[in-house]
Amino acid sequence: MAKKRDDKEQISFRFDPNAGQSVPEDEPVIDLFDGESDAGEAPDRPTVVETGTDKPDDPAEEMARMFDRYGRNISKKRKKKNRYGKRKNISPVAPRSVMNETIASREYEAAKERSRQRAARREAKERREREQRQQQRRAQRERLLKTLAFGLGALAILLFAAWFTTRISEIKVNPVEGYTAAELVTKSGLKTGRSIVFQNLDDAKANIEQDAYLQASVRYSFPSTITVNVVRRNAAACVRWGPQNEYLAIIDPNGVVLEADAETTQGLIVAEGLSITTAQEGKTLGEVTDLQVNGLVHILSKLVELDLLNRSPRLARIDMKELMSISISTEGANYTIEVGDTSNLDTKLILLQRHWSEIMDRAAQYIANGYSTATIYLYSKGGISISPYEPGYNSAMQIVPDFTLPSDNPNETPEPVSPVDTPDPNEPAPATATPAPTVMPHQGGEFTG
């Protein structure tokens, strides 16, 4: 039979703030039934009381005596309150704050703890990753420094080997007119005893070609020789240039300006009729796309190749004003060689070179017969035609027929050569026949409107 609850007994609970740990006996406990009436009213608030200091011999018996069948603590008598609501015979205790723990608060604290643990794990992971990255960067720097050191060492060894094996011991230069071999070496800036690595062959070539009359090629022969081949440019023609054609420029057969402002023609053939406003020594005359300059260079190179500039009578002038009607004049004898355009130029000049003596002899006969000039047409159908009249007249209407040389082409049929009577030296020279001017269509009569 259960024991009745004694109203004077009180039930007290102790809450363990640290789960699983023992609580000293002198810790305060919460009295859940403090303030209950006899009818069993609930307490107004938890009250802190102190437990006894006596320890039971048997914990199981002690627990059986502490609670009744309703779960209320009956181990101690309840202290009554006075009329003012205060308990009697209560021993004074130091005030303590009591916090009622709930499931939500415990879950909240557990969640906070898990969050802190996650944050700690995340920080630890980031710290490990950061340390790993730092180690990787440190390793990369070390590898780079090692590679750089190895490369610098290899480069130093390579440079030393290159300097030792490529030291120039000989510079071969051919002398030219106006310069000795030693002067050309000094002018080039090349030196023996130095490695080819520290000598610029392009600069040496440019130093030599500062003299426009010199053309150089510099070549390195392994392991220790530099060969310099110097060629002197030869003047081929004199060109009038400038806004008013007031300057003279000496050029070679390739059109390179040797002297931009020459005082005299130096006995060279003079090219006239070109539209050139600038000339720089050591550079090609005019623009690369200038058709007049290209035609002049073509003619000059061929005349030099066929050695026609040194023939007698000497070629004195080239008229390049009209590319479709290029003409060459001789000095003194008043012979005019009509070249025409630059088509088939090689064939024309080769025919002129092969029949030079015959052509000039026939032209001299016209002068001896009293004519003032002779015109040589290189673009004649049958080969080369010679006329005693100035260019521009219709030779078919003249009194004296043309003299035509056969061409060297076997497929062409040469035109018949008209004989020319040999004049009597005792008879006076006949007057020069002058053709009548051609009447233009609009000059046939007066304009009647």
CSV table of C-alpha atoms in Angstrom, one decimal:
chain,number,residue,atom,x,y,z
A,1,MET,CA,0.0,0.0,0.0
A,2,ALA,CA,1.4,3.3,-1.0
A,3,LYS,CA,2.4,5.8,1.5
A,4,LYS,CA,0.3,8.9,1.8
A,5,ARG,CA,1.9,12.2,0.9
A,6,ASP,CA,2.9,14.3,3.8
A,7,ASP,CA,2.0,17.9,3.2
A,8,LYS,CA,5.0,18.9,5.2
A,9,GLU,CA,7.3,16.9,3.0
A,10,GLN,CA,8.7,18.6,-0.1
A,11,ILE,CA,10.1,17.2,-3.4
A,12,SER,CA,13.2,18.8,-4.7
A,13,PHE,CA,15.0,18.2,-8.1
A,14,ARG,CA,18.5,19.0,-8.9
A,15,PHE,CA,19.4,19.8,-12.6
A,16,ASP,CA,22.8,18.8,-13.7
A,17,PRO,CA,24.2,21.5,-16.0
A,18,ASN,CA,27.0,19.2,-17.2
A,19,ALA,CA,25.4,15.9,-18.3
A,20,GLY,CA,27.0,12.8,-16.9
A,21,GLN,CA,28.9,14.6,-14.2
A,22,SER,CA,28.2,14.3,-10.4
A,23,VAL,CA,26.9,17.4,-8.6
A,24,PRO,CA,28.1,18.2,-5.1
A,25,GLU,CA,25.6,17.8,-2.3
A,26,ASP,CA,25.8,21.5,-1.4
A,27,GLU,CA,24.6,22.6,-4.8
A,28,PRO,CA,21.1,24.4,-4.8
A,29,VAL,CA,18.1,22.5,-6.2
A,30,ILE,CA,14.7,23.7,-7.5
A,31,ASP,CA,11.7,23.0,-5.3
A,32,LEU,CA,8.8,22.3,-7.7
A,33,PHE,CA,6.2,22.1,-5.0
A,34,ASP,CA,7.0,25.2,-3.1
A,35,GLY,CA,4.0,27.3,-2.5
A,36,GLU,CA,1.4,24.5,-3.1
A,37,SER,CA,-1.7,24.6,-1.0
A,38,ASP,CA,-3.3,21.6,0.5
A,39,ALA,CA,-5.6,21.2,-2.5
A,40,GLY,CA,-2.4,20.5,-4.6
A,41,GLU,CA,-2.0,23.9,-6.4
A,42,ALA,CA,1.1,24.3,-8.6
A,43,PRO,CA,4.0,26.4,-7.2
A,44,ASP,CA,4.3,30.0,-8.3
A,45,ARG,CA,8.0,29.9,-9.1
A,46,PRO,CA,11.0,27.7,-8.6
A,47,THR,CA,12.8,28.1,-5.4
A,48,VAL,CA,16.4,27.3,-4.7
A,49,VAL,CA,16.9,25.1,-1.6
A,50,GLU,CA,19.9,23.3,-0.3
A,51,THR,CA,20.1,19.5,0.2
A,52,GLY,CA,21.5,17.8,3.1
A,53,THR,CA,25.0,16.7,3.5
A,54,ASP,CA,24.2,13.1,4.8
A,55,LYS,CA,24.8,10.5,2.2
A,56,PRO,CA,22.6,7.4,2.3
A,57,ASP,CA,24.1,4.0,2.7
A,58,ASP,CA,22.1,2.5,-0.1
A,59,PRO,CA,21.2,4.7,-3.1
A,60,ALA,CA,18.2,2.6,-4.2
A,61,GLU,CA,16.6,2.8,-0.7
A,62,GLU,CA,17.3,6.5,-0.6
A,63,MET,CA,15.5,6.9,-4.0
A,64,ALA,CA,12.5,4.8,-2.8
A,65,ARG,CA,12.1,7.0,0.2
A,66,MET,CA,12.5,10.3,-1.7
A,67,PHE,CA,9.3,10.1,-3.9
A,68,ASP,CA,5.7,9.0,-3.3
A,69,ARG,CA,3.5,7.3,-5.8
A,70,TYR,CA,2.7,10.6,-7.4
A,71,GLY,CA,6.3,11.3,-8.1
A,72,ARG,CA,6.6,13.9,-5.4
A,73,ASN,CA,9.6,14.3,-3.1
A,74,ILE,CA,8.8,13.2,0.4
A,75,SER,CA,12.3,13.0,1.8
A,76,LYS,CA,12.1,16.3,3.6
A,77,LYS,CA,9.4,18.2,5.4
A,78,ARG,CA,8.1,21.3,3.7
A,79,LYS,CA,8.7,24.5,5.4
A,80,LYS,CA,5.6,26.6,6.0
A,81,LYS,CA,5.3,30.2,5.1
A,82,ASN,CA,4.5,33.0,7.4
A,83,ARG,CA,1.7,35.3,6.7
A,84,TYR,CA,4.0,37.5,4.6
A,85,GLY,CA,4.6,34.6,2.2
A,86,LYS,CA,8.2,34.0,3.4
A,87,ARG,CA,9.4,30.6,4.5
A,88,LYS,CA,10.3,30.0,8.1
A,89,ASN,CA,13.4,28.3,9.4
A,90,ILE,CA,15.1,28.6,6.0
A,91,SER,CA,18.8,28.9,6.1
A,92,PRO,CA,20.1,31.9,4.2
A,93,VAL,CA,21.9,31.1,1.0
A,94,ALA,CA,23.8,33.1,-1.5
A,95,PRO,CA,21.6,34.3,-4.3
A,96,ARG,CA,22.0,32.2,-7.5
A,97,SER,CA,20.6,32.7,-10.9
A,98,VAL,CA,18.7,29.7,-12.3
A,99,MET,CA,18.0,29.1,-15.9
A,100,ASN,CA,15.2,26.8,-17.0
A,101,GLU,CA,16.5,24.7,-19.8
A,102,THR,CA,14.2,23.6,-22.5
A,103,ILE,CA,14.5,21.2,-25.5
A,104,ALA,CA,14.5,24.2,-27.9
A,105,SER,CA,17.3,25.9,-26.1
A,106,ARG,CA,19.3,22.7,-26.0
A,107,GLU,CA,18.7,22.1,-29.7
A,108,TYR,CA,19.7,25.7,-30.4
A,109,GLU,CA,22.9,25.3,-28.4
A,110,ALA,CA,23.6,22.0,-30.2
A,111,ALA,CA,23.0,23.7,-33.5
A,112,LYS,CA,25.4,26.5,-32.5
A,113,GLU,CA,28.0,24.0,-31.5
A,114,ARG,CA,27.6,22.2,-34.8
A,115,SER,CA,27.9,25.5,-36.7
A,116,ARG,CA,31.0,26.3,-34.8
A,117,GLN,CA,32.5,22.9,-35.5
A,118,ARG,CA,31.7,23.3,-39.2
A,119,ALA,CA,33.2,26.8,-39.3
A,120,ALA,CA,36.3,25.4,-37.5
A,121,ARG,CA,36.6,22.6,-40.1
A,122,ARG,CA,36.1,25.0,-43.0
A,123,GLU,CA,38.8,27.3,-41.6
A,124,ALA,CA,41.1,24.4,-41.1
A,125,LYS,CA,40.5,23.2,-44.7
A,126,GLU,CA,41.0,26.7,-46.1
A,127,ARG,CA,44.2,27.0,-44.0
A,128,ARG,CA,45.4,23.7,-45.3
A,129,GLU,CA,44.6,24.7,-48.9
A,130,ARG,CA,46.3,28.0,-48.4
A,131,GLU,CA,49.4,26.4,-47.0
A,132,GLN,CA,49.3,23.9,-49.9
A,133,ARG,CA,49.1,26.7,-52.5
A,134,GLN,CA,51.9,28.5,-50.8
A,135,GLN,CA,54.0,25.4,-50.9
A,136,GLN,CA,53.2,24.9,-54.6
A,137,ARG,CA,54.2,28.5,-55.4
A,138,ARG,CA,57.3,28.2,-53.4
A,139,ALA,CA,58.2,25.0,-55.3
A,140,GLN,CA,57.4,26.7,-58.6
A,141,ARG,CA,59.7,29.6,-57.7
A,142,GLU,CA,62.4,27.2,-56.7
A,143,ARG,CA,62.1,25.3,-60.0
A,144,LEU,CA,62.1,28.6,-62.0
A,145,LEU,CA,65.2,29.8,-60.2
A,146,LYS,CA,66.9,26.5,-60.8
A,147,THR,CA,66.0,26.6,-64.5
A,148,LEU,CA,67.0,30.2,-64.8
A,149,ALA,CA,70.3,29.5,-63.1
A,150,PHE,CA,70.9,26.5,-65.4
A,151,GLY,CA,70.0,28.5,-68.5
A,152,LEU,CA,72.3,31.4,-67.6
A,153,GLY,CA,75.1,28.9,-66.9
A,154,ALA,CA,74.5,27.2,-70.2
A,155,LEU,CA,74.3,30.5,-72.0
A,156,ALA,CA,77.6,31.7,-70.5
A,157,ILE,CA,79.2,28.5,-71.5
A,158,LEU,CA,77.8,28.7,-75.0
A,159,LEU,CA,78.9,32.4,-75.4
A,160,PHE,CA,82.3,31.5,-74.2
A,161,ALA,CA,82.5,28.6,-76.7
A,162,ALA,CA,81.1,30.7,-79.5
A,163,TRP,CA,83.6,33.5,-78.8
A,164,PHE,CA,86.5,31.1,-78.6
A,165,THR,CA,85.6,29.1,-81.8
A,166,THR,CA,84.4,32.0,-83.9
A,167,ARG,CA,87.1,34.6,-83.4
A,168,ILE,CA,87.9,36.3,-86.6
A,169,SER,CA,91.5,35.8,-87.6
A,170,GLU,CA,91.4,37.0,-91.2
A,171,ILE,CA,89.4,39.5,-93.3
A,172,LYS,CA,89.7,39.1,-97.0
A,173,VAL,CA,89.0,42.3,-99.1
A,174,ASN,CA,89.8,42.9,-102.7
A,175,PRO,CA,91.1,46.4,-103.5
A,176,VAL,CA,89.3,48.7,-105.9
A,177,GLU,CA,90.1,51.9,-107.7
A,178,GLY,CA,90.7,54.6,-105.1
A,179,TYR,CA,90.8,52.3,-102.1
A,180,THR,CA,93.4,49.8,-100.8
A,181,ALA,CA,92.4,46.6,-99.0
A,182,ALA,CA,93.5,48.0,-95.6
A,183,GLU,CA,91.4,51.2,-96.2
A,184,LEU,CA,88.3,49.1,-97.0
A,185,VAL,CA,88.7,47.0,-93.9
A,186,THR,CA,89.0,50.2,-91.8
A,187,LYS,CA,86.0,51.7,-93.6
A,188,SER,CA,83.9,48.6,-92.9
A,189,GLY,CA,84.5,48.6,-89.2
A,190,LEU,CA,85.4,44.9,-89.0
A,191,LYS,CA,88.2,43.8,-86.7
A,192,THR,CA,90.3,40.7,-86.3
A,193,GLY,CA,90.5,39.0,-82.9
A,194,ARG,CA,86.8,39.6,-82.2
A,195,SER,CA,84.1,37.0,-82.4
A,196,ILE,CA,81.7,37.0,-85.3
A,197,VAL,CA,78.9,37.2,-82.7
A,198,PHE,CA,79.9,40.7,-81.9
A,199,GLN,CA,80.4,42.0,-85.5
A,200,ASN,CA,77.5,43.0,-87.7
A,201,LEU,CA,78.0,42.2,-91.3
A,202,ASP,CA,75.1,44.4,-92.5
A,203,ASP,CA,76.6,47.4,-90.7
A,204,ALA,CA,80.0,46.6,-92.4
A,205,LYS,CA,78.3,46.5,-95.8
A,206,ALA,CA,76.5,49.8,-95.1
A,207,ASN,CA,79.7,51.5,-94.0
A,208,ILE,CA,81.4,50.5,-97.2
A,209,GLU,CA,78.5,51.6,-99.4
A,210,GLN,CA,78.5,55.1,-97.8
A,211,ASP,CA,80.6,55.8,-100.9
A,212,ALA,CA,78.0,55.6,-103.6
A,213,TYR,CA,80.5,54.4,-106.1
A,214,LEU,CA,81.2,51.2,-104.0
A,215,GLN,CA,79.0,48.2,-103.9
A,216,ALA,CA,79.9,45.5,-101.3
A,217,SER,CA,78.9,42.0,-100.2
A,218,VAL,CA,80.1,40.7,-96.9
A,219,ARG,CA,80.1,37.0,-96.2
A,220,TYR,CA,81.2,34.9,-93.1
A,221,SER,CA,83.2,31.7,-93.7
A,222,PHE,CA,83.2,29.4,-90.7
A,223,PRO,CA,85.1,29.4,-88.4
A,224,SER,CA,87.3,32.5,-88.5
A,225,THR,CA,87.2,34.3,-91.9
A,226,ILE,CA,85.2,37.2,-93.3
A,227,THR,CA,85.2,37.8,-97.1
A,228,VAL,CA,84.4,41.2,-98.4
A,229,ASN,CA,83.8,41.6,-102.1
A,230,VAL,CA,83.8,45.2,-103.2
A,231,VAL,CA,82.8,46.3,-106.7
A,232,ARG,CA,83.1,49.8,-108.0
A,233,ARG,CA,80.0,51.2,-109.7
A,234,ASN,CA,80.6,52.7,-113.1
A,235,ALA,CA,78.9,55.8,-114.3
A,236,ALA,CA,76.7,55.2,-117.3
A,237,ALA,CA,74.6,58.3,-117.8
A,238,CYS,CA,73.9,61.8,-116.6
A,239,VAL,CA,70.2,62.7,-115.8
A,240,ARG,CA,68.7,66.1,-115.7
A,241,TRP,CA,66.3,66.5,-112.7
A,242,GLY,CA,64.7,69.1,-110.6
A,243,PRO,CA,61.7,71.4,-110.9
A,244,GLN,CA,63.4,73.1,-113.9
A,245,ASN,CA,65.8,70.3,-114.8
A,246,GLU,CA,68.5,72.5,-113.3
A,247,TYR,CA,70.5,69.6,-111.7
A,248,LEU,CA,72.7,66.9,-113.0
A,249,ALA,CA,72.8,63.4,-111.5
A,250,ILE,CA,75.3,60.7,-112.4
A,251,ILE,CA,73.8,57.2,-112.4
A,252,ASP,CA,75.1,53.7,-113.0
A,253,PRO,CA,73.4,51.3,-115.5
A,254,ASN,CA,71.1,50.1,-112.7
A,255,GLY,CA,69.8,53.6,-112.0
A,256,VAL,CA,71.7,54.1,-108.7
A,257,VAL,CA,72.6,57.7,-108.1
A,258,LEU,CA,76.4,58.1,-107.8
A,259,GLU,CA,76.4,61.9,-107.6
A,260,ALA,CA,73.2,63.9,-107.0
A,261,ASP,CA,74.5,67.3,-107.9
A,262,ALA,CA,77.3,67.0,-110.5
A,263,GLU,CA,78.9,70.0,-112.0
A,264,THR,CA,79.5,68.6,-115.5
A,265,THR,CA,78.2,65.7,-117.6
A,266,GLN,CA,81.7,64.1,-117.4
A,267,GLY,CA,81.4,63.1,-121.1
A,268,LEU,CA,78.4,60.8,-120.4
A,269,ILE,CA,75.2,60.4,-122.3
A,270,VAL,CA,72.6,62.7,-121.0
A,271,ALA,CA,69.0,61.6,-120.3
A,272,GLU,CA,66.4,64.3,-120.8
A,273,GLY,CA,62.7,64.6,-120.5
A,274,LEU,CA,62.3,62.7,-117.2
A,275,SER,CA,60.0,64.1,-114.5
A,276,ILE,CA,62.2,63.7,-111.4
A,277,THR,CA,62.2,66.0,-108.4
A,278,THR,CA,64.5,64.2,-106.0
A,279,ALA,CA,67.8,62.3,-106.2
A,280,GLN,CA,69.7,60.8,-103.3
A,281,GLU,CA,73.2,59.3,-103.5
A,282,GLY,CA,73.3,55.6,-103.0
A,283,LYS,CA,69.6,55.2,-103.8
A,284,THR,CA,67.8,54.3,-107.0
A,285,LEU,CA,66.7,57.2,-109.1
A,286,GLY,CA,63.0,58.1,-108.8
A,287,GLU,CA,60.3,55.8,-107.7
A,288,VAL,CA,60.2,52.0,-108.2
A,289,THR,CA,57.0,52.3,-110.3
A,290,ASP,CA,58.3,55.1,-112.5
A,291,LEU,CA,57.9,53.9,-116.1
A,292,GLN,CA,60.3,56.5,-117.4
A,293,VAL,CA,63.1,55.5,-115.0
A,294,ASN,CA,62.5,51.8,-115.7
A,295,GLY,CA,62.7,52.3,-119.4
A,296,LEU,CA,65.9,54.4,-119.0
A,297,VAL,CA,67.5,51.7,-116.8
A,298,HIS,CA,66.5,49.0,-119.4
A,299,ILE,CA,68.1,51.0,-122.3
A,300,LEU,CA,71.2,51.9,-120.3
A,301,SER,CA,71.9,48.4,-119.1
A,302,LYS,CA,71.6,47.1,-122.7
A,303,LEU,CA,73.8,49.8,-124.2
A,304,VAL,CA,76.5,49.0,-121.6
A,305,GLU,CA,76.1,45.3,-122.2
A,306,LEU,CA,76.6,45.8,-126.0
A,307,ASP,CA,79.3,48.4,-125.5
A,308,LEU,CA,77.4,50.9,-127.6
A,309,LEU,CA,78.3,53.9,-125.4
A,310,ASN,CA,82.0,53.7,-126.4
A,311,ARG,CA,81.3,53.6,-130.2
A,312,SER,CA,82.1,56.4,-132.6
A,313,PRO,CA,80.2,58.7,-133.1
A,314,ARG,CA,79.5,58.9,-129.4
A,315,LEU,CA,75.9,58.7,-128.2
A,316,ALA,CA,75.2,62.0,-126.5
A,317,ARG,CA,71.5,62.3,-125.6
A,318,ILE,CA,68.5,60.1,-124.8
A,319,ASP,CA,65.1,61.7,-125.1
A,320,MET,CA,62.7,59.9,-122.6
A,321,LYS,CA,59.9,62.5,-122.8
A,322,GLU,CA,57.7,60.1,-124.7
A,323,LEU,CA,57.9,56.4,-123.8
A,324,MET,CA,56.3,55.5,-127.2
A,325,SER,CA,58.9,57.5,-129.1
A,326,ILE,CA,62.3,57.2,-127.5
A,327,SER,CA,65.2,58.6,-129.5
A,328,ILE,CA,69.0,58.7,-129.1
A,329,SER,CA,71.2,61.4,-130.7
A,330,THR,CA,74.9,61.3,-131.5
A,331,GLU,CA,77.4,64.0,-130.8
A,332,GLY,CA,78.5,66.2,-133.7
A,333,ALA,CA,77.3,64.1,-136.6
A,334,ASN,CA,73.7,64.9,-136.1
A,335,TYR,CA,72.5,61.4,-136.3
A,336,THR,CA,69.2,60.5,-134.7
A,337,ILE,CA,68.4,56.9,-133.7
A,338,GLU,CA,64.7,56.4,-133.3
A,339,VAL,CA,64.1,53.5,-130.9
A,340,GLY,CA,60.4,53.8,-130.5
A,341,ASP,CA,58.8,52.1,-127.5
A,342,THR,CA,60.6,49.7,-125.2
A,343,SER,CA,59.0,46.6,-126.8
A,344,ASN,CA,61.6,44.3,-128.5
A,345,LEU,CA,64.3,46.6,-127.2
A,346,ASP,CA,66.9,43.9,-126.9
A,347,THR,CA,66.4,42.9,-130.6
A,348,LYS,CA,66.5,46.5,-131.7
A,349,LEU,CA,69.8,47.3,-129.9
A,350,ILE,CA,71.4,44.0,-130.9
A,351,LEU,CA,70.7,44.8,-134.6
A,352,LEU,CA,72.2,48.3,-134.0
A,353,GLN,CA,75.3,46.8,-132.5
A,354,ARG,CA,75.8,44.2,-135.3
A,355,HIS,CA,75.3,46.7,-138.1
A,356,TRP,CA,76.8,49.7,-136.4
A,357,SER,CA,79.6,50.3,-139.0
A,358,GLU,CA,77.4,49.8,-142.0
A,359,ILE,CA,74.7,52.1,-140.5
A,360,MET,CA,77.1,54.9,-139.7
A,361,ASP,CA,78.8,54.6,-143.1
A,362,ARG,CA,75.4,55.0,-144.9
A,363,ALA,CA,74.5,57.9,-142.7
A,364,ALA,CA,77.8,59.6,-143.5
A,365,GLN,CA,77.0,59.2,-147.2
A,366,TYR,CA,73.8,61.2,-146.7
A,367,ILE,CA,75.8,64.0,-145.0
A,368,ALA,CA,78.4,63.9,-147.7
A,369,ASN,CA,75.6,64.3,-150.3
A,370,GLY,CA,74.6,67.5,-148.8
A,371,TYR,CA,71.9,66.5,-146.3
A,372,SER,CA,72.0,68.1,-142.9
A,373,THR,CA,70.9,65.0,-140.8
A,374,ALA,CA,70.3,61.3,-141.0
A,375,THR,CA,67.6,59.4,-139.1
A,376,ILE,CA,68.0,55.7,-138.2
A,377,TYR,CA,64.8,53.8,-137.5
A,378,LEU,CA,65.3,50.7,-135.4
A,379,TYR,CA,61.6,49.7,-135.6
A,380,SER,CA,61.5,49.4,-139.4
A,381,LYS,CA,59.5,46.4,-140.8
A,382,GLY,CA,62.4,45.0,-142.8
A,383,GLY,CA,65.0,45.7,-140.1
A,384,ILE,CA,66.8,49.1,-139.8
A,385,SER,CA,65.9,52.0,-142.1
A,386,ILE,CA,68.1,55.1,-142.6
A,387,SER,CA,66.6,58.3,-143.9
A,388,PRO,CA,68.3,61.7,-144.7
A,389,TYR,CA,65.4,63.6,-143.2
A,390,GLU,CA,64.5,64.6,-139.7
A,391,PRO,CA,62.2,62.4,-137.7
A,392,GLY,CA,58.5,62.9,-138.2
A,393,TYR,CA,58.5,63.3,-142.0
A,394,ASN,CA,57.0,60.6,-144.3
A,395,SER,CA,60.1,59.1,-145.9
A,396,ALA,CA,58.0,57.4,-148.6
A,397,MET,CA,57.3,60.7,-150.2
A,398,GLN,CA,60.9,62.0,-150.3
A,399,ILE,CA,63.0,62.3,-153.3
A,400,VAL,CA,65.8,60.2,-151.9
A,401,PRO,CA,64.7,56.8,-150.9
A,402,ASP,CA,65.5,55.2,-147.6
A,403,PHE,CA,68.3,52.8,-147.1
A,404,THR,CA,67.0,49.6,-145.3
A,405,LEU,CA,69.3,47.0,-143.7
A,406,PRO,CA,68.0,43.5,-143.7
A,407,SER,CA,67.1,42.1,-140.3
A,408,ASP,CA,68.7,39.0,-138.8
A,409,ASN,CA,65.5,37.1,-138.7
A,410,PRO,CA,65.5,34.4,-141.4
A,411,ASN,CA,61.7,34.3,-141.5
A,412,GLU,CA,61.4,37.9,-142.7
A,413,THR,CA,61.8,38.9,-146.3
A,414,PRO,CA,64.1,41.9,-146.5
A,415,GLU,CA,62.9,44.9,-148.4
A,416,PRO,CA,64.9,45.8,-151.6
A,417,VAL,CA,67.7,48.2,-151.0
A,418,SER,CA,67.5,51.2,-153.3
A,419,PRO,CA,70.8,52.3,-154.7
A,420,VAL,CA,72.1,55.7,-154.0
A,421,ASP,CA,74.1,57.5,-156.7
A,422,THR,CA,77.6,58.4,-155.6
A,423,PRO,CA,77.9,62.2,-156.0
A,424,ASP,CA,80.6,63.7,-158.2
A,425,PRO,CA,83.1,65.5,-156.0
A,426,ASN,CA,83.6,68.2,-158.7
A,427,GLU,CA,79.9,69.1,-158.7
A,428,PRO,CA,78.5,71.3,-155.9
A,429,ALA,CA,76.3,69.7,-153.3
A,430,PRO,CA,72.6,69.9,-154.1
A,431,ALA,CA,70.3,71.9,-151.9
A,432,THR,CA,68.6,70.0,-149.1
A,433,ALA,CA,65.2,68.9,-150.2
A,434,THR,CA,62.5,70.1,-147.8
A,435,PRO,CA,59.2,68.2,-147.9
A,436,ALA,CA,56.0,70.2,-148.2
A,437,PRO,CA,54.1,70.6,-144.9
A,438,THR,CA,51.2,68.2,-144.5
A,439,VAL,CA,47.8,70.0,-144.9
A,440,MET,CA,45.5,69.2,-142.0
A,441,PRO,CA,41.8,68.5,-142.8
A,442,HIS,CA,40.6,71.6,-141.0
A,443,GLN,CA,43.0,73.8,-143.1
A,444,GLY,CA,41.5,72.8,-146.5
A,445,GLY,CA,39.5,76.0,-146.8
A,446,GLU,CA,37.9,78.9,-145.0
A,447,PHE,CA,35.4,78.2,-142.3
A,448,THR,CA,32.0,79.1,-143.6
A,449,GLY,CA,30.0,78.1,-140.5
